[in-house]
Amino acid sequence: MADAFIYDAVRTPRGRGKPDGSLHEVSTLRLAETALRAIKDRNGLDTSLVDDVVLGCVDPVGEAGGDIARAAALTADYGQRAPGVQINRFCASGLDAVNFAAAQIMAGQHDLVVAGGVESMSRVGIGASGGAWPVDPAIAIKSYFMPQGVSADLIATKYGFSRDDVDAYAVQSQQRAAAAWGDGRFRNSIAPVKDVNGITLLDHDEHMRPTTDMQSLASLKPSFQMMGEMGGFNAVGIQAHPEVESINHVHHAGNSSGIVDGAAAVLIGNAEAGEAIGKKPRAKIRAFANIGSDLALMLTGPVDVTRKVLKRSGMTLDDIDLIEINEAFAAVVLRFQQAFGIDSSKVNVNGGAIALGHPLGATGAMILGTALDELERTGKSTALVTLCIGAGMGTATIIERI
């Protein structure tokens, strides 16, 4: 089996996913094009060597529909021989795009692939693609469907995380992200987004709120209490987990992931492909895994899939130097740390989606690049990247710096 190496990783900055966000005027196609063009131009890539372009996109409808990967590759002036495919595993789509590409390379069917993801949440909108899961009783009832925020509150209640706990984690995320930007840790991997005239629209993550503190967060009301109580979803959660007598609603906009726009691209290939393009690998993909997890808790998949990928790779968490876990909600990360008995010293050391934002289909590829940059900056060796996923799933990838 061939090794799959990471040769480069880039991302756009994350723009606020609202009409007043800096990237709202930029189409999904142009966002994806920016990332694909950056990976091509900064590596002097002969795109006739690219066997596939794999992009995650959670809401592939409207301007984001119709195989955005192929359209973006052509717009980014890739050769017509470079095909493209769009995939969707909800929030893990960008990381799974990388894993799909790596699997093709390991199997010997591809030599060089560009993988990543894109999401314009300000233009297409979360949930725009619909689906049976929330609305068809045939699946909603048996899957204990509830909004993810209610599931996050169920996790907090079941595992004993207070409002102060989740708020303190959110403050830490903001502080770490601000410190990382202040120290220039993201600079090398950012592809600024420009308009048709070449004028830069955004070159930094604009969702951050560095002045966030416990006092400012304390003024925010729980976001999911009404839908939990009035919508009947608390009863669903308690039915699935009767050991929980009532749900304590602790999550709000300040300790949940931000809605943003963005795209990312990762260049992956075997050793021969690296020689062909004249590049040395930055890291090797050691292992990856997916798993189904508790349907009502929904967001505890990172715990389950981490156990699976560590077993598959013959490693333990002691072998992992850095961990990137998507901050969909503060309780997701707190539960991960609790389950494995680890502190925050090697988890999301540069902040996460609470501060930076979560552009759904792009996030997995983005945080993979963040982990790679941090390994190189600190001289450390291995990183675990993982995300929780809607409908109760988890995805994880282990990389090793070369």
Coordinates of C-alpha atoms in Angstrom, one line a residue:
M1 CA 0.0 0.0 0.0
A2 CA 1.4 3.4 -1.0
D3 CA 1.9 6.2 1.5
A4 CA -0.2 9.4 1.2
F5 CA 1.7 12.6 1.8
I6 CA 0.5 16.1 2.4
Y7 CA 2.5 18.5 0.2
D8 CA 0.7 21.7 1.0
A9 CA -2.5 23.2 2.7
V10 CA -4.1 26.6 2.2
R11 CA -7.3 28.2 3.3
T12 CA -9.2 31.4 2.8
P13 CA -9.8 33.6 5.9
R14 CA -13.2 33.1 7.5
G15 CA -15.7 35.8 6.8
R16 CA -18.7 36.5 8.9
G17 CA -21.6 34.5 7.5
K18 CA -24.0 37.4 7.3
P19 CA -25.0 40.0 4.7
D20 CA -22.6 42.5 6.3
G21 CA -19.7 39.9 6.2
S22 CA -16.7 40.7 4.0
L23 CA -17.2 37.6 1.9
H24 CA -20.9 37.9 1.3
E25 CA -20.5 39.3 -2.2
V26 CA -18.2 36.4 -3.1
S27 CA -19.9 33.4 -4.6
T28 CA -19.3 29.8 -3.4
L29 CA -17.6 29.2 -6.8
R30 CA -15.2 32.1 -6.3
L31 CA -14.4 31.0 -2.7
A32 CA -13.6 27.5 -3.8
E33 CA -11.6 28.9 -6.8
T34 CA -9.5 31.0 -4.4
A35 CA -8.4 28.0 -2.5
L36 CA -7.7 25.8 -5.5
R37 CA -5.9 28.6 -7.4
A38 CA -3.7 29.3 -4.3
I39 CA -2.7 25.6 -4.0
K40 CA -1.9 25.6 -7.8
D41 CA 0.0 28.9 -8.0
R42 CA 2.1 28.7 -4.8
N43 CA 3.3 25.2 -5.8
G44 CA 3.7 25.9 -9.5
L45 CA 1.4 22.9 -10.0
D46 CA 1.0 21.2 -13.4
T47 CA -2.7 20.5 -13.0
S48 CA -2.6 17.9 -15.8
L49 CA -1.1 15.7 -13.1
V50 CA -4.0 16.1 -10.8
D51 CA -6.1 12.9 -10.8
D52 CA -9.0 14.4 -8.9
V53 CA -10.4 17.4 -7.0
V54 CA -12.5 16.4 -4.0
L55 CA -14.4 19.1 -2.2
G56 CA -16.7 18.9 0.8
C57 CA -19.9 21.0 0.8
V58 CA -22.7 20.5 3.2
D59 CA -25.4 22.5 1.4
P60 CA -24.6 21.8 -2.3
V61 CA -27.6 23.6 -3.8
G62 CA -28.1 26.8 -5.8
E63 CA -24.8 28.4 -6.6
A64 CA -23.0 25.7 -4.6
G65 CA -24.7 22.8 -6.4
G66 CA -23.9 20.9 -9.6
D67 CA -20.5 19.5 -8.6
I68 CA -18.9 22.6 -7.2
A69 CA -15.5 20.8 -7.3
R70 CA -15.4 20.4 -11.1
A71 CA -16.7 23.9 -11.6
A72 CA -14.2 25.5 -9.3
A73 CA -11.3 23.5 -10.8
L74 CA -12.1 24.8 -14.2
T75 CA -12.6 28.4 -12.9
A76 CA -9.2 28.2 -11.2
D77 CA -7.7 27.3 -14.6
Y78 CA -6.9 23.6 -13.9
G79 CA -6.5 21.6 -17.0
Q80 CA -9.6 19.9 -18.3
R81 CA -8.1 16.5 -17.4
A82 CA -8.5 17.3 -13.7
P83 CA -12.0 16.0 -12.7
G84 CA -13.9 17.0 -9.6
V85 CA -16.3 15.5 -7.1
Q86 CA -18.4 17.0 -4.3
I87 CA -19.0 14.9 -1.1
N88 CA -21.1 15.5 2.0
R89 CA -20.7 14.1 5.5
F90 CA -22.1 17.2 7.2
C91 CA -19.5 19.0 9.3
A92 CA -16.7 16.5 8.5
S93 CA -17.0 16.9 4.8
G94 CA -13.7 18.8 4.4
L95 CA -11.7 16.3 6.4
D96 CA -13.4 13.3 4.7
A97 CA -12.5 14.9 1.3
V98 CA -8.9 14.6 2.4
N99 CA -9.4 11.0 3.7
F100 CA -11.2 10.0 0.4
A101 CA -8.2 11.4 -1.5
A102 CA -5.7 9.7 0.7
A103 CA -7.5 6.4 0.3
Q104 CA -7.4 6.6 -3.5
I105 CA -3.7 7.3 -3.2
M106 CA -3.0 4.5 -0.7
A107 CA -4.9 2.1 -2.9
G108 CA -2.7 3.0 -5.9
Q109 CA -5.6 4.3 -8.0
H110 CA -4.5 8.0 -7.9
D111 CA -1.1 9.7 -7.6
L112 CA -2.0 13.3 -6.9
V113 CA -5.3 14.8 -5.6
V114 CA -6.4 18.2 -4.4
A115 CA -8.9 17.9 -1.6
G116 CA -10.7 20.4 0.7
G117 CA -14.1 22.1 1.1
V118 CA -16.1 25.2 0.7
E119 CA -19.2 26.8 2.3
S120 CA -20.8 30.2 1.8
M121 CA -23.1 30.3 4.8
S122 CA -24.0 33.9 4.2
R123 CA -25.3 33.2 0.6
V124 CA -26.6 29.7 0.6
G125 CA -27.6 29.3 4.2
I126 CA -27.4 26.5 6.7
G127 CA -29.9 23.8 6.0
A128 CA -30.7 25.1 2.5
S129 CA -30.4 21.6 1.0
G130 CA -33.1 20.2 3.3
G131 CA -33.3 16.5 3.8
A132 CA -35.5 13.8 5.4
W133 CA -33.7 13.6 8.7
P134 CA -35.4 16.5 10.5
V135 CA -38.8 16.3 8.9
D136 CA -39.7 12.7 8.0
P137 CA -41.0 10.8 11.0
A138 CA -39.7 7.6 9.6
I139 CA -36.2 8.7 10.4
A140 CA -36.7 11.7 12.8
I141 CA -38.3 9.5 15.5
K142 CA -36.0 6.5 15.4
S143 CA -32.9 8.8 15.3
Y144 CA -34.1 11.0 18.2
F145 CA -33.8 14.0 16.0
M146 CA -33.3 17.3 17.8
P147 CA -31.4 20.5 17.0
Q148 CA -27.7 20.2 17.6
G149 CA -27.8 22.9 20.2
V150 CA -30.2 20.9 22.3
S151 CA -27.9 17.9 21.9
A152 CA -25.0 20.0 23.1
D153 CA -27.0 21.0 26.1
L154 CA -27.8 17.4 26.7
I155 CA -24.1 16.5 26.7
A156 CA -23.4 19.4 29.1
T157 CA -26.1 18.1 31.5
K158 CA -25.2 14.5 31.3
Y159 CA -21.5 15.0 31.8
G160 CA -21.7 17.8 34.3
F161 CA -20.6 20.9 32.5
S162 CA -22.0 24.2 34.0
R163 CA -22.6 27.5 32.2
D164 CA -19.4 28.8 33.7
D165 CA -17.5 25.7 32.3
V166 CA -18.7 26.3 28.8
D167 CA -18.2 30.0 29.0
A168 CA -14.7 29.7 30.3
Y169 CA -13.8 27.4 27.4
A170 CA -15.2 30.0 25.0
V171 CA -13.1 32.7 26.5
Q172 CA -10.0 30.5 26.1
S173 CA -10.8 29.9 22.5
Q174 CA -11.0 33.6 21.8
Q175 CA -7.8 34.3 23.6
R176 CA -5.9 31.6 21.9
A177 CA -7.1 32.6 18.4
A178 CA -6.2 36.3 19.1
A179 CA -2.8 35.2 20.3
A180 CA -2.2 33.0 17.2
W181 CA -3.2 35.8 14.8
G182 CA -1.0 38.3 16.8
D183 CA 1.9 35.9 16.5
G184 CA 1.4 35.4 12.8
R185 CA 0.8 31.6 13.1
F186 CA -1.9 31.5 10.3
R187 CA -0.2 33.9 7.9
N188 CA 1.6 31.3 5.8
S189 CA -1.5 29.3 5.0
I190 CA -4.0 32.1 4.3
A191 CA -5.1 32.8 0.7
P192 CA -6.6 36.3 0.8
V193 CA -9.9 36.6 -1.1
K194 CA -9.9 39.3 -3.8
D195 CA -12.6 40.8 -6.0
V196 CA -12.6 40.9 -9.8
N197 CA -10.3 43.9 -9.8
G198 CA -7.7 42.2 -7.6
I199 CA -8.6 44.3 -4.5
T200 CA -8.3 42.3 -1.3
L201 CA -11.7 41.8 0.4
L202 CA -10.5 39.9 3.4
D203 CA -7.1 38.6 4.6
H204 CA -7.9 37.7 8.2
D205 CA -10.6 35.8 10.2
E206 CA -13.2 38.4 11.0
H207 CA -15.5 36.5 13.4
M208 CA -13.1 36.8 16.3
R209 CA -14.0 38.8 19.4
P210 CA -10.8 39.1 21.4
T211 CA -12.3 41.2 24.2
T212 CA -14.7 38.4 25.1
D213 CA -14.7 37.7 28.9
M214 CA -16.9 35.9 31.4
Q215 CA -18.9 39.0 32.1
S216 CA -19.8 39.7 28.5
L217 CA -20.8 36.0 27.9
A218 CA -22.9 36.0 31.1
S219 CA -25.2 38.6 29.5
L220 CA -26.2 36.2 26.7
K221 CA -29.3 34.1 27.1
P222 CA -29.3 30.4 26.2
S223 CA -30.0 29.9 22.5
F224 CA -31.7 26.6 22.6
Q225 CA -33.9 26.7 25.7
M226 CA -37.1 27.7 24.0
M227 CA -36.8 25.1 21.2
G228 CA -35.9 22.5 23.8
E229 CA -38.9 23.3 26.1
M230 CA -41.5 24.6 23.8
G231 CA -40.5 22.5 20.8
G232 CA -40.5 19.3 22.8
F233 CA -36.9 18.4 22.1
N234 CA -36.0 18.2 25.8
A235 CA -38.5 15.3 26.1
V236 CA -36.8 13.6 23.1
G237 CA -33.4 13.9 24.8
I238 CA -34.7 12.6 28.1
Q239 CA -36.5 9.7 26.4
A240 CA -33.1 8.7 24.9
H241 CA -31.2 9.3 28.1
P242 CA -33.7 8.8 31.0
E243 CA -30.8 9.1 33.5
V244 CA -31.1 12.9 32.7
E245 CA -34.1 14.3 34.6
S246 CA -34.0 17.7 33.0
I247 CA -31.8 19.5 30.5
N248 CA -29.7 22.5 31.6
H249 CA -29.4 24.9 28.7
V250 CA -26.0 26.4 28.8
H251 CA -25.0 27.1 25.1
H252 CA -25.5 30.4 23.3
A253 CA -23.9 32.3 20.4
G254 CA -20.8 33.1 22.5
N255 CA -19.8 29.5 23.3
S256 CA -21.0 27.9 20.0
S257 CA -19.3 27.8 16.6
G258 CA -19.6 30.9 14.5
I259 CA -21.4 31.0 11.1
V260 CA -18.9 32.0 8.5
D261 CA -17.9 31.7 4.8
G262 CA -14.6 30.0 3.7
A263 CA -12.8 27.4 1.6
A264 CA -9.7 25.3 1.9
A265 CA -7.5 23.1 -0.2
V266 CA -4.9 20.4 0.6
L267 CA -2.4 18.9 -1.9
I268 CA -2.0 15.1 -1.4
G269 CA 0.0 12.6 -3.3
N270 CA 2.3 9.6 -3.2
A271 CA 6.1 9.8 -3.2
E272 CA 6.3 9.6 -7.0
A273 CA 3.9 12.5 -7.4
G274 CA 6.0 14.6 -5.1
E275 CA 9.1 14.0 -7.3
A276 CA 7.1 14.8 -10.4
I277 CA 6.0 18.2 -9.0
G278 CA 9.4 18.9 -7.3
K279 CA 8.0 19.1 -3.8
K280 CA 9.0 17.5 -0.5
P281 CA 6.2 16.3 1.7
R282 CA 5.2 18.2 4.8
A283 CA 3.4 15.3 6.5
K284 CA 2.2 11.8 6.1
I285 CA -1.4 10.7 6.7
R286 CA -1.0 7.9 9.2
A287 CA -4.6 6.7 9.6
F288 CA -8.2 7.9 9.4
A289 CA -11.6 6.5 10.5
N290 CA -15.3 7.2 10.6
I291 CA -17.9 6.0 13.0
G292 CA -21.5 6.2 14.0
S293 CA -22.2 7.3 17.6
D294 CA -25.0 8.1 20.0
L295 CA -27.9 9.5 18.1
A296 CA -29.4 11.8 20.7
L297 CA -26.1 13.1 22.1
M298 CA -25.2 13.4 18.4
L299 CA -21.9 15.3 19.0
T300 CA -19.9 12.8 21.0
G301 CA -18.6 11.1 17.8
P302 CA -15.0 12.5 18.3
V303 CA -14.6 10.4 21.4
D304 CA -15.7 7.2 19.7
V305 CA -13.8 7.7 16.5
T306 CA -10.6 8.7 18.3
R307 CA -10.7 5.3 20.1
K308 CA -11.2 3.6 16.7
V309 CA -8.5 5.4 14.8
L310 CA -5.9 5.0 17.7
K311 CA -6.6 1.3 17.7
R312 CA -6.3 1.1 14.0
S313 CA -3.0 2.9 14.0
G314 CA -1.6 1.0 17.0
M315 CA -1.2 4.3 18.8
T316 CA -2.3 5.9 22.1
L317 CA -3.1 9.5 23.0
D318 CA 0.4 9.6 24.6
D319 CA 1.7 9.3 21.0
I320 CA -0.3 12.4 19.9
D321 CA 1.4 15.8 20.3
L322 CA -1.5 18.0 19.2
I323 CA -5.2 17.7 18.9
E324 CA -7.6 19.7 16.7
I325 CA -11.2 19.1 17.5
N326 CA -13.9 21.2 15.9
E327 CA -15.5 23.5 18.4
A328 CA -19.1 23.0 17.3
F329 CA -20.1 23.7 20.9
A330 CA -18.0 24.1 24.0
A331 CA -19.4 20.9 25.6
V332 CA -18.1 18.9 22.6
V333 CA -14.5 19.7 23.4
L334 CA -15.0 19.5 27.2
R335 CA -16.5 16.0 26.9
F336 CA -13.6 14.9 24.7
Q337 CA -11.1 16.1 27.3
Q338 CA -13.1 14.5 30.1
A339 CA -13.4 11.2 28.3
F340 CA -9.6 10.9 27.8
G341 CA -8.5 12.6 30.9
I342 CA -6.4 15.2 29.1
D343 CA -6.1 18.9 29.8
S344 CA -6.2 21.7 27.3
S345 CA -2.5 22.1 26.8
K346 CA -2.4 20.2 23.5
V347 CA -6.0 20.7 22.4
N348 CA -6.9 23.6 20.0
V349 CA -3.9 25.5 21.0
N350 CA -4.6 28.3 18.4
G351 CA -8.3 28.6 19.2
G352 CA -11.1 27.0 17.3
A353 CA -14.5 27.5 15.7
I354 CA -16.0 29.3 18.7
A355 CA -13.6 32.2 17.9
L356 CA -12.8 31.6 14.3
G357 CA -16.0 30.2 12.9
H358 CA -17.1 26.9 11.3
P359 CA -17.7 27.0 7.5
L360 CA -19.2 23.5 7.6
G361 CA -17.9 21.8 4.5
A362 CA -14.5 23.5 4.7
T363 CA -13.7 23.2 8.4
G364 CA -12.2 19.8 8.4
A365 CA -9.6 20.7 5.8
M366 CA -9.0 24.0 7.5
I367 CA -8.2 22.5 10.9
L368 CA -6.0 19.8 9.3
G369 CA -3.9 22.7 7.8
T370 CA -3.9 24.4 11.2
A371 CA -2.6 21.2 12.9
L372 CA 0.1 20.9 10.2
D373 CA 1.3 24.5 10.6
E374 CA 1.5 24.1 14.4
L375 CA 3.5 20.8 14.1
E376 CA 6.0 22.6 12.0
R377 CA 6.1 25.8 14.1
T378 CA 6.7 23.8 17.3
G379 CA 8.8 21.0 15.9
K380 CA 6.3 18.4 17.1
S381 CA 5.6 15.1 15.4
T382 CA 2.0 13.9 15.3
A383 CA -1.5 15.5 15.3
L384 CA -5.1 14.1 15.6
V385 CA -7.8 16.0 13.8
T386 CA -11.4 15.2 14.5
L387 CA -15.0 16.6 14.2
C388 CA -18.4 15.8 15.5
I389 CA -21.1 15.3 12.9
G390 CA -24.9 15.6 12.5
A391 CA -27.0 12.5 12.9
G392 CA -24.4 11.1 15.4
M393 CA -21.1 10.4 13.6
G394 CA -17.4 11.2 14.0
T395 CA -14.4 11.5 11.7
A396 CA -10.7 11.5 12.6
T397 CA -7.4 11.7 10.9
I398 CA -3.8 11.3 12.3
I399 CA -1.0 13.0 10.5
E400 CA 2.8 12.8 11.1
R401 CA 5.1 15.6 10.2
I402 CA 7.9 14.8 7.8

